[in-house]
Tab-separated table of C-alpha atoms and ligand atoms in Angstrom:
chain	number	residue	atom	x	y	z
M	1	MET	CA	186.569	31.142	-50.882
M	2	SER	CA	190.037	33.033	-51.331
M	3	ARG	CA	189.837	36.543	-50.324
M	4	VAL	CA	191.187	37.158	-54.147
M	5	VAL	CA	188.032	35.438	-56.093
M	6	GLU	CA	186.085	37.793	-52.958
M	7	GLN	CA	187.777	40.938	-53.671
M	8	TYR	CA	186.783	40.471	-57.795
M	9	GLN	CA	183.240	39.898	-56.594
M	10	ARG	CA	183.173	43.126	-54.359
M	11	ALA	CA	184.749	45.372	-57.152
M	12	CYS	CA	182.455	44.376	-59.737
M	13	GLN	CA	179.510	46.285	-57.677
M	14	SER	CA	181.233	48.745	-58.315
M	15	LEU	CA	183.770	48.998	-60.728
M	16	ALA	CA	182.893	48.304	-64.679
M	17	GLY	CA	184.135	44.954	-64.694
M	18	GLY	CA	186.087	44.920	-61.314
M	19	VAL	CA	188.741	46.556	-62.732
M	20	ALA	CA	190.649	49.565	-63.553
M	21	SER	CA	191.824	48.736	-67.119
M	22	SER	CA	189.812	46.566	-68.942
M	23	THR	CA	192.982	44.078	-69.724
M	24	ARG	CA	193.674	43.619	-66.424
M	25	LEU	CA	190.967	40.505	-66.452
M	26	ASN	CA	193.655	37.237	-66.356
M	27	LYS	CA	191.295	35.280	-69.182
M	28	ALA	CA	193.563	32.368	-67.469
M	29	VAL	CA	191.658	32.238	-64.339
M	30	GLY	CA	188.741	34.678	-65.096
M	31	HIS	CA	189.323	37.146	-62.849
M	32	ALA	CA	191.502	40.211	-61.894
M	33	MET	CA	194.105	39.588	-59.542
M	34	TYR	CA	194.674	41.401	-56.117
M	35	PHE	CA	197.958	41.713	-55.117
M	36	ASP	CA	198.856	42.854	-51.076
M	37	ARG	CA	202.702	43.556	-51.569
M	38	ALA	CA	204.951	42.902	-54.093
M	39	ASP	CA	209.834	42.871	-53.410
M	40	GLY	CA	211.641	41.993	-56.434
M	41	CYS	CA	210.741	39.928	-58.796
M	42	ARG	CA	207.782	38.333	-56.305
M	43	LEU	CA	204.059	39.023	-56.021
M	44	TRP	CA	202.344	37.708	-52.765
M	45	ASP	CA	197.892	37.981	-53.354
M	46	LEU	CA	195.734	38.624	-50.736
M	47	ASP	CA	195.639	35.263	-49.212
M	48	GLY	CA	199.211	35.508	-48.970
M	49	LYS	CA	200.202	33.142	-51.752
M	50	GLU	CA	203.646	34.366	-53.650
M	51	TYR	CA	204.467	34.256	-57.289
M	52	ILE	CA	207.609	35.389	-59.002
M	53	ASP	CA	206.256	38.058	-61.319
M	54	LEU	CA	206.832	37.317	-65.580
M	55	CYS	CA	204.655	39.944	-66.196
M	56	CYS	CA	206.660	42.682	-64.322
M	57	SER	CA	203.217	45.358	-64.402
M	58	HIS	CA	203.004	44.480	-67.596
M	59	GLY	CA	206.563	45.742	-68.319
M	60	ALA	CA	206.671	48.479	-66.353
M	61	THR	CA	208.848	47.297	-63.845
M	62	LEU	CA	212.401	46.372	-65.340
M	63	LEU	CA	214.559	46.795	-61.966
M	64	GLY	CA	211.377	44.930	-59.780
M	65	HIS	CA	208.680	46.013	-57.344
M	66	GLY	CA	209.473	48.950	-54.801
M	67	ASP	CA	213.778	49.129	-55.953
M	68	PRO	CA	214.835	51.158	-52.666
M	69	ARG	CA	216.287	54.163	-55.724
M	70	ILE	CA	213.078	55.317	-57.198
M	71	ARG	CA	211.833	54.942	-53.841
M	72	ARG	CA	214.698	57.462	-52.390
M	73	ALA	CA	214.029	59.659	-55.708
M	74	VAL	CA	210.052	59.497	-55.527
M	75	GLU	CA	209.816	60.864	-51.136
M	76	ARG	CA	212.661	63.146	-52.025
M	77	ALA	CA	210.631	64.696	-54.411
M	78	LEU	CA	207.451	64.216	-51.963
M	79	ASP	CA	209.256	65.851	-49.742
M	80	ARG	CA	210.160	68.707	-51.899
M	81	GLY	CA	206.322	69.261	-52.584
M	82	ALA	CA	205.202	67.708	-55.882
M	83	ALA	CA	203.676	71.288	-56.870
M	84	CYS	CA	202.222	69.824	-60.376
M	85	SER	CA	202.167	71.989	-63.712
M	86	TYR	CA	205.898	73.779	-62.787
M	87	GLU	CA	208.478	73.149	-64.590
M	88	ASN	CA	211.620	72.411	-62.292
M	89	GLU	CA	215.262	71.669	-62.387
M	90	GLN	CA	214.727	68.441	-63.191
M	91	HIS	CA	212.440	68.143	-65.936
M	92	ALA	CA	215.522	69.546	-68.031
M	93	GLU	CA	217.630	66.409	-66.092
M	94	LEU	CA	215.601	64.215	-67.013
M	95	ALA	CA	215.503	65.782	-70.680
M	96	ALA	CA	219.035	66.167	-71.248
M	97	LEU	CA	219.666	62.164	-69.923
M	98	LEU	CA	217.195	60.856	-72.582
M	99	CYS	CA	219.056	62.673	-75.267
M	100	GLU	CA	221.620	61.519	-74.118
M	101	VAL	CA	221.336	57.251	-74.933
M	102	ILE	CA	218.675	57.401	-77.217
M	103	PRO	CA	220.110	57.708	-81.004
M	104	CYS	CA	216.964	59.493	-82.464
M	105	LEU	CA	216.157	61.719	-79.590
M	106	GLU	CA	217.304	66.229	-80.243
M	107	ARG	CA	214.206	67.326	-78.470
M	108	VAL	CA	211.957	64.787	-75.854
M	109	ARG	CA	208.201	65.291	-74.071
M	110	PHE	CA	206.727	63.748	-71.385
M	111	THR	CA	202.953	63.016	-70.951
M	112	GLY	CA	201.713	60.035	-68.988
M	113	SER	CA	200.972	57.239	-70.599
M	114	GLY	CA	202.095	55.436	-74.071
M	115	THR	CA	198.369	55.800	-75.466
M	116	GLU	CA	198.909	59.676	-74.876
M	117	ALA	CA	202.894	59.177	-76.907
M	118	THR	CA	201.925	57.839	-79.839
M	119	MET	CA	198.317	60.298	-79.993
M	120	HIS	CA	200.552	63.590	-79.887
M	121	CYS	CA	203.159	62.011	-81.758
M	122	ILE	CA	200.953	61.041	-85.000
M	123	ARG	CA	199.562	64.710	-84.406
M	124	LEU	CA	202.908	66.081	-84.690
M	125	ALA	CA	203.842	64.182	-88.077
M	126	ARG	CA	200.774	65.630	-89.642
M	127	ALA	CA	201.150	68.837	-88.180
M	128	PHE	CA	205.235	68.768	-89.491
M	129	THR	CA	204.314	66.992	-92.961
M	130	GLY	CA	200.815	68.492	-93.811
M	131	ARG	CA	199.788	65.030	-94.988
M	132	SER	CA	197.060	62.707	-92.959
M	133	LYS	CA	197.694	59.281	-93.642
M	134	LEU	CA	199.301	56.686	-91.394
M	135	ILE	CA	201.135	53.420	-92.509
M	136	LYS	CA	200.149	50.612	-89.518
M	137	PHE	CA	201.478	47.345	-89.238
M	138	GLU	CA	198.998	44.378	-88.536
M	139	GLY	CA	198.504	43.381	-84.936
M	140	ASN	CA	200.786	45.821	-83.782
M	141	PHE	CA	199.430	48.013	-80.500
M	142	HIS	CA	200.123	51.693	-80.528
M	143	GLY	CA	197.619	52.322	-77.102
M	144	TYR	CA	194.112	53.181	-77.074
M	145	HIS	CA	193.089	55.935	-78.822
M	146	ASP	CA	191.289	56.229	-82.327
M	147	GLN	CA	193.891	56.594	-84.401
M	148	VAL	CA	195.617	53.450	-84.332
M	149	MET	CA	192.823	50.807	-83.260
M	150	PHE	CA	193.217	48.748	-85.907
M	151	ALA	CA	193.601	45.792	-86.801
M	152	ILE	CA	195.491	44.807	-83.023
M	153	GLY	CA	193.952	41.460	-82.569
M	154	THR	CA	191.963	41.028	-85.222
M	155	PRO	CA	190.320	37.436	-85.308
M	156	ALA	CA	192.305	34.330	-87.768
M	157	ASP	CA	188.975	34.574	-89.767
M	158	GLN	CA	188.907	37.809	-90.637
M	159	LEU	CA	192.368	38.825	-91.717
M	160	GLY	CA	191.764	39.249	-95.322
M	161	PRO	CA	194.391	39.252	-97.769
M	162	ASP	CA	197.665	39.678	-97.346
M	163	GLU	CA	197.680	42.981	-99.514
M	164	THR	CA	195.289	44.563	-97.844
M	165	PRO	CA	194.097	43.148	-94.486
M	166	ASN	CA	191.291	44.434	-93.126
M	167	PRO	CA	191.110	47.108	-90.604
M	168	PHE	CA	189.480	45.359	-87.822
M	169	PRO	CA	188.486	48.020	-85.208
M	170	GLY	CA	189.922	46.844	-81.669
M	171	SER	CA	186.709	48.516	-80.541
M	172	THR	CA	183.397	49.174	-80.640
M	173	GLY	CA	182.908	53.347	-81.028
M	174	ILE	CA	185.302	54.594	-82.862
M	175	ALA	CA	183.639	57.578	-85.814
M	176	PRO	CA	183.694	55.300	-89.034
M	177	GLY	CA	185.953	57.403	-91.480
M	178	LEU	CA	188.939	56.775	-89.485
M	179	GLN	CA	190.010	54.040	-91.082
M	180	GLU	CA	190.454	55.323	-94.752
M	181	GLN	CA	193.820	56.929	-92.788
M	182	VAL	CA	194.813	53.799	-91.850
M	183	ILE	CA	196.908	51.663	-94.412
M	184	ILE	CA	197.976	48.747	-92.916
M	185	VAL	CA	201.071	46.557	-93.743
M	186	PRO	CA	201.793	42.981	-92.731
M	187	TYR	CA	204.848	42.974	-90.391
M	188	ASN	CA	207.926	42.245	-92.124
M	189	ARG	CA	206.994	41.936	-95.519
M	190	VAL	CA	209.267	44.336	-97.614
M	191	ASP	CA	207.195	43.341	-101.040
M	192	LEU	CA	203.785	44.856	-99.427
M	193	LEU	CA	205.722	47.468	-97.934
M	194	GLU	CA	206.875	48.862	-101.166
M	195	ARG	CA	203.475	48.432	-103.128
M	196	ALA	CA	201.838	50.728	-99.744
M	197	PHE	CA	204.471	52.826	-100.276
M	198	ARG	CA	203.341	53.581	-104.188
M	199	ASP	CA	199.707	53.500	-103.819
M	200	HIS	CA	199.952	56.393	-100.788
M	201	GLY	CA	203.221	57.710	-100.803
M	202	GLU	CA	202.028	61.139	-101.442
M	203	GLN	CA	198.850	61.098	-98.920
M	204	LEU	CA	201.288	59.851	-95.985
M	205	ALA	CA	202.361	61.808	-92.646
M	206	ALA	CA	204.098	58.956	-91.046
M	207	VAL	CA	204.758	55.076	-90.581
M	208	ILE	CA	204.607	53.868	-86.711
M	209	GLY	CA	205.651	50.468	-85.482
M	210	GLU	CA	206.818	48.330	-82.914
M	211	PRO	CA	210.738	47.854	-83.449
M	212	ILE	CA	211.036	44.954	-81.872
M	213	TYR	CA	206.520	43.299	-82.169
M	214	TYR	CA	206.907	42.991	-78.359
M	215	ASN	CA	203.077	42.625	-78.526
M	216	ALA	CA	202.746	39.175	-80.474
M	217	GLY	CA	205.175	38.092	-78.144
M	218	CYS	CA	208.721	38.893	-79.475
M	219	ILE	CA	209.146	39.241	-83.243
M	220	LEU	CA	212.022	40.719	-84.539
M	221	PRO	CA	211.880	42.397	-87.961
M	222	THR	CA	214.312	41.338	-91.238
M	223	ARG	CA	217.158	43.910	-91.973
M	224	GLU	CA	215.466	43.666	-95.300
M	225	PHE	CA	212.328	45.105	-93.557
M	226	LEU	CA	214.305	47.391	-91.615
M	227	THR	CA	215.978	48.887	-94.638
M	228	ALA	CA	213.150	49.085	-96.934
M	229	LEU	CA	210.999	50.779	-94.068
M	230	ARG	CA	214.403	53.632	-93.957
M	231	GLU	CA	214.649	54.003	-97.333
M	232	LEU	CA	211.005	54.101	-98.589
M	233	THR	CA	210.531	56.719	-95.489
M	234	TRP	CA	213.549	58.848	-96.425
M	235	ARG	CA	212.207	58.952	-100.183
M	236	HIS	CA	208.542	60.236	-100.210
M	237	ASN	CA	209.414	62.268	-97.415
M	238	VAL	CA	207.481	60.521	-94.760
M	239	LEU	CA	208.146	60.561	-90.736
M	240	LEU	CA	209.805	56.959	-89.402
M	241	ILE	CA	208.079	56.677	-85.802
M	242	PHE	CA	209.592	53.847	-83.356
M	243	ASP	CA	206.640	53.123	-80.799
M	244	GLU	CA	209.147	51.737	-78.226
M	245	VAL	CA	206.591	51.961	-75.307
M	246	LEU	CA	207.197	48.676	-74.760
M	247	SER	CA	211.128	48.037	-76.005
M	248	ALA	CA	212.670	51.256	-74.664
M	249	PHE	CA	215.223	50.105	-72.398
M	250	ARG	CA	214.090	46.527	-72.697
M	251	MET	CA	217.317	45.440	-73.855
M	252	GLY	CA	219.924	48.310	-73.845
M	253	ILE	CA	220.350	51.764	-72.752
M	254	GLY	CA	219.406	53.132	-76.604
M	255	GLY	CA	216.377	50.834	-76.797
M	256	ALA	CA	215.612	48.694	-79.672
M	257	GLN	CA	216.491	51.263	-82.406
M	258	GLU	CA	220.949	51.329	-80.586
M	259	HIS	CA	220.158	47.320	-80.478
M	260	LEU	CA	218.918	47.667	-84.569
M	261	GLY	CA	221.398	50.395	-86.172
M	262	VAL	CA	218.416	52.563	-87.822
M	263	THR	CA	217.178	55.674	-86.231
M	264	PRO	CA	213.874	56.589	-86.606
M	265	ASP	CA	213.064	60.671	-86.916
M	266	LEU	CA	210.490	60.495	-84.362
M	267	CYS	CA	210.276	57.560	-80.896
M	268	THR	CA	207.979	56.611	-78.118
M	269	LEU	CA	209.454	55.578	-75.016
M	270	GLY	CA	206.850	54.386	-72.255
M	271	LYS	CA	206.862	51.500	-69.569
M	272	ALA	CA	209.804	51.182	-68.361
M	273	VAL	CA	210.813	55.255	-68.758
M	274	GLY	CA	209.568	55.620	-65.423
M	275	GLY	CA	211.191	53.130	-63.514
M	276	GLY	CA	207.003	52.225	-62.395
M	277	TYR	CA	205.920	55.905	-62.183
M	278	PRO	CA	202.909	56.916	-64.992
M	279	LEU	CA	205.462	58.538	-67.124
M	280	SER	CA	205.890	58.387	-70.726
M	281	VAL	CA	208.051	60.879	-73.691
M	282	PHE	CA	207.213	61.147	-77.165
M	283	GLY	CA	210.804	62.991	-79.074
M	284	GLY	CA	213.540	62.888	-82.245
M	285	ARG	CA	214.453	65.658	-84.712
M	286	LYS	CA	214.494	69.010	-83.176
M	287	ASP	CA	213.323	70.768	-86.619
M	288	ILE	CA	210.018	68.478	-86.398
M	289	MET	CA	209.935	69.037	-82.262
M	290	ASP	CA	210.103	72.525	-82.647
M	291	ARG	CA	206.503	72.522	-84.332
M	292	LEU	CA	204.696	72.065	-81.225
M	293	MET	CA	203.599	75.011	-79.072
M	294	PRO	CA	205.169	77.087	-77.525
M	295	ILE	CA	207.170	77.716	-81.275
M	296	GLY	CA	205.153	76.212	-83.449
M	297	ASP	CA	201.519	75.963	-84.005
M	298	CYS	CA	200.862	71.921	-82.915
M	299	GLN	CA	199.562	72.000	-79.017
M	300	HIS	CA	201.091	69.224	-76.568
M	301	SER	CA	199.654	70.009	-73.483
M	302	GLY	CA	198.608	68.540	-69.622
M	303	THR	CA	198.158	69.333	-66.599
M	304	TYR	CA	199.528	66.471	-65.057
M	305	ASN	CA	203.013	66.062	-67.929
M	306	GLY	CA	205.581	65.124	-66.431
M	307	HIS	CA	204.706	65.520	-62.864
M	308	PRO	CA	207.695	66.147	-60.400
M	309	VAL	CA	207.325	62.400	-58.503
M	310	VAL	CA	207.392	60.316	-61.557
M	311	VAL	CA	210.252	62.739	-63.538
M	312	ALA	CA	212.508	61.352	-60.527
M	313	ALA	CA	211.303	58.177	-60.626
M	314	ALA	CA	212.885	58.549	-64.516
M	315	LEU	CA	215.783	60.065	-63.292
M	316	ALA	CA	216.560	57.301	-60.757
M	317	ALA	CA	215.740	54.183	-63.452
M	318	ILE	CA	217.700	55.641	-66.126
M	319	ARG	CA	220.911	56.192	-63.820
M	320	ALA	CA	220.316	52.260	-62.774
M	321	TYR	CA	219.826	51.204	-66.376
M	322	ARG	CA	223.262	52.680	-67.059
M	323	GLU	CA	224.866	51.076	-63.919
M	324	PRO	CA	227.902	49.128	-66.017
M	325	ASP	CA	226.276	45.429	-65.404
M	326	PHE	CA	222.712	46.087	-65.327
M	327	TYR	CA	222.677	44.758	-69.905
M	328	ILE	CA	225.199	41.933	-68.573
M	329	HIS	CA	222.760	41.195	-66.001
M	330	VAL	CA	219.417	41.172	-67.765
M	331	HIS	CA	220.975	39.508	-70.393
M	332	ALA	CA	222.251	36.550	-68.744
M	333	ILE	CA	219.130	35.800	-67.266
M	334	ALA	CA	216.934	35.723	-70.774
M	335	HIS	CA	219.922	33.675	-71.834
M	336	MET	CA	219.568	31.103	-69.338
M	337	LEU	CA	214.843	31.492	-68.604
M	338	PHE	CA	214.874	31.227	-72.365
M	339	ASP	CA	216.895	27.588	-72.646
M	340	GLY	CA	214.967	26.256	-69.425
M	341	LEU	CA	211.571	27.174	-70.892
M	342	THR	CA	212.599	25.335	-74.114
M	343	HIS	CA	214.539	22.563	-72.168
M	344	LEU	CA	211.063	22.357	-70.060
M	345	PHE	CA	209.358	21.947	-72.799
M	346	GLY	CA	211.301	19.284	-75.062
M	347	LYS	CA	210.997	17.388	-71.562
M	348	HIS	CA	207.264	17.729	-71.496
M	349	ALA	CA	206.517	16.754	-74.783
M	350	LEU	CA	205.001	20.420	-75.422
M	351	SER	CA	204.961	21.596	-78.936
M	352	ALA	CA	205.651	25.665	-77.991
M	353	HIS	CA	208.675	27.563	-78.491
M	354	VAL	CA	210.231	30.770	-76.631
M	355	GLN	CA	211.028	34.126	-78.770
M	356	GLY	CA	212.897	36.879	-77.075
M	357	LEU	CA	215.049	38.924	-76.455
M	358	GLY	CA	216.410	41.253	-73.709
M	359	ALA	CA	214.467	41.171	-70.433
M	360	ARG	CA	210.699	40.557	-72.373
M	361	PHE	CA	209.623	37.692	-74.260
M	362	GLY	CA	207.014	35.288	-75.844
M	363	ILE	CA	206.148	31.394	-75.599
M	364	TYR	CA	204.047	30.022	-78.935
M	365	PHE	CA	202.129	27.125	-78.326
M	366	GLY	CA	201.638	24.698	-81.678
M	367	LEU	CA	203.378	26.700	-84.221
M	368	LYS	CA	204.999	25.072	-87.298
M	369	GLY	CA	207.995	27.567	-87.266
M	370	ALA	CA	209.151	30.842	-85.892
M	371	ALA	CA	206.566	33.833	-85.806
M	372	HIS	CA	207.270	36.643	-88.428
M	373	ASN	CA	204.225	38.683	-87.628
M	374	TYR	CA	200.755	38.819	-86.748
M	375	ARG	CA	199.593	36.023	-89.256
M	376	ASP	CA	201.915	33.247	-87.864
M	377	ALA	CA	201.785	34.435	-84.171
M	378	VAL	CA	197.023	34.645	-84.680
M	379	GLN	CA	197.782	30.663	-85.758
M	380	HIS	CA	198.916	29.468	-82.122
M	381	GLN	CA	196.996	26.854	-79.968
M	382	ARG	CA	195.242	29.160	-77.437
M	383	ALA	CA	193.883	26.758	-75.623
M	384	SER	CA	197.201	25.761	-74.052
M	385	MET	CA	198.337	28.448	-73.653
M	386	LEU	CA	195.064	29.945	-71.276
M	387	ALA	CA	196.584	25.752	-69.736
M	388	PHE	CA	199.697	26.758	-69.538
M	389	ILE	CA	199.237	30.650	-67.883
M	390	LYS	CA	196.752	28.540	-65.404
M	391	ALA	CA	199.053	25.891	-64.128
M	392	ALA	CA	202.016	28.635	-63.423
M	393	ILE	CA	199.913	30.734	-61.497
M	394	GLU	CA	198.058	27.468	-59.384
M	395	HIS	CA	202.143	26.383	-58.861
M	396	GLY	CA	203.458	30.783	-58.279
M	397	VAL	CA	204.627	31.877	-61.135
M	398	TYR	CA	202.633	34.789	-62.585
M	399	PHE	CA	202.197	35.329	-66.352
M	400	HIS	CA	199.237	37.555	-67.764
M	401	ASP	CA	196.997	36.131	-70.179
M	402	TYR	CA	195.927	39.756	-72.434
M	403	GLY	CA	193.493	38.523	-74.553
M	404	GLY	CA	194.734	38.508	-78.374
M	405	ALA	CA	197.221	36.184	-79.802
M	406	ALA	CA	200.961	35.027	-78.064
M	407	CYS	CA	201.387	37.102	-75.033
M	408	HIS	CA	204.371	39.395	-73.538
M	409	HIS	CA	205.791	38.093	-70.706
M	410	GLY	CA	208.936	39.452	-69.230
M	411	PHE	CA	211.373	39.536	-66.118
M	412	CYS	CA	212.722	42.448	-63.718
M	413	ALA	CA	216.445	42.730	-63.345
M	414	ALA	CA	216.253	41.907	-58.947
M	415	MET	CA	215.557	38.356	-60.537
M	416	THR	CA	218.936	35.871	-59.819
M	417	THR	CA	220.117	32.965	-61.430
M	418	ALA	CA	218.634	31.372	-58.074
M	419	ASP	CA	214.899	32.803	-58.881
M	420	VAL	CA	215.492	31.257	-62.465
M	421	GLN	CA	216.184	27.906	-61.244
M	422	GLU	CA	212.765	28.754	-58.901
M	423	VAL	CA	210.528	29.105	-61.830
M	424	LEU	CA	212.162	26.676	-63.915
M	425	HIS	CA	211.518	24.135	-60.398
M	426	ARG	CA	207.708	25.730	-60.217
M	427	LEU	CA	206.913	25.656	-63.733
M	428	ASP	CA	208.292	21.540	-64.406
M	429	THR	CA	205.929	20.590	-61.324
M	430	ALA	CA	202.945	22.287	-63.046
M	431	LEU	CA	203.698	20.606	-66.165
M	432	ALA	CA	204.121	17.042	-64.807
M	433	SER	CA	200.440	17.510	-62.826
M	434	SER	CA	198.420	20.216	-63.437
M	435	PHE	CA	198.598	20.748	-67.133
M	436	CYS	CA	199.029	17.243	-67.895
M	437	GLU	CA	195.427	16.705	-65.800
M	438	ARG	CA	193.831	19.331	-68.326
M	439	VAL	CA	195.785	19.475	-71.936
M	440	ALA	CA	195.701	15.908	-74.024
M	441	PRO	CA	199.050	14.839	-75.193
M	442	GLY	CA	197.596	14.748	-78.520
M	443	GLU	CA	197.264	18.595	-78.303
M	444	ARG	CA	200.229	20.180	-76.293
D	501	PLP	C1	204.254	49.577	-77.578
D	501	PLP	C2	203.156	50.269	-77.134
D	501	PLP	N1	202.764	51.267	-77.374
D	501	PLP	C3	201.490	51.766	-76.851
D	501	PLP	C4	201.547	51.506	-75.453
D	501	PLP	C5	200.392	51.735	-74.517
D	501	PLP	O1	200.405	52.102	-73.738
D	501	PLP	P1	199.696	52.380	-72.369
D	501	PLP	O2	199.076	51.160	-72.040
D	501	PLP	O3	201.057	53.341	-71.123
D	501	PLP	O4	198.721	53.793	-73.069
D	501	PLP	C6	201.406	49.648	-75.053
D	501	PLP	C7	201.166	49.020	-73.705
D	501	PLP	O5	200.807	48.190	-74.128
D	501	PLP	C8	202.538	49.523	-76.486
D	501	PLP	O6	203.503	48.193	-75.766
């Protein structure tokens, strides 16, 4: 038995489900993966097998594993004693840097995870507006707290009508009645967004959304949708929150809001912001952020908020993203990888296409056209996707399956053009052998 499977079985004896986080189980292989070490864009599992990483810590690792700049910053913070729950000069330095590079940020706060960032942002929006309802887009993911655990991973046969999507709970254990605070609207549907504002405009505190909908692979908002979103929120004095936990730094230093040219009132940042260390951020307009204690009356606190090690790592990461050629390289790799995958799918007569922007992308199996929202994405052929991921892993390319609709994948900036060629070569072999054995031509 492989040491990876053996480790999984051992972990199941004491860790619930064998994992520290439910989505770490990779359903394509039926167990969690156990990696011994990582370097740049590569991972080695407990059996010594090497993989090129196209999960990249679910988006947290944008520079690559073990980046020496991050390592030096972390070591310096450790040398200074890493005293947490106090402020040091790097907190203000990082805050100033974020306010300089992200358009909507005039003030920021630090938290630990993306989940905490959206939770605090929503509380602040309610405190500021004195209203309680939220618009949330169907399928958009904003973390694991109860306020937003609706309409994520809804099975295709339980979506409900376009006009009134089912607020399908993403978990059991959520207090009844909470779903009444959340109005679900399908992404990219201007007509239904207008209708939601007509019906609920007076009671809405905020609209929260993924400005690039990476949680269903990679779905771009249309220009009409973005324009309507900004105009309707202004007109009804509703706050616009961009959840940039996954999109921040992915395609440019100013995140999706800079890329799209739309400035929200508040935003959240996570994953890449900490350079692989657990930092998240929420922030935005000064007048809104001033409602936080100790100036205002809205609470946000936490023992580990802005831990000195993660703040040091984040400063090093953002300085690296600001290097002149950083995004030129990211876009060149993206171009080569997405084109290469498209070519491979054609060569192996696979009904699959890539949608990507910057360093993250989705692969959609069996759709007739592009995916514009969750309702499109959930129609993908999940069995083919799982067979593809399993074959890729067997051939040394690590993709992760999260369950649910099309997954997001990604690469790190440590990836070179030679690495992309190696990925494509390994996938070519995977598609020619293991994948073909599992998926009949008519099902591809
Ligand atoms: C857009 C978005 N928001 C929030 C979260 C939650 O972040 P975390 O897992 O750090 O709590 C995620 C995680 O994938 C995310 O993609």
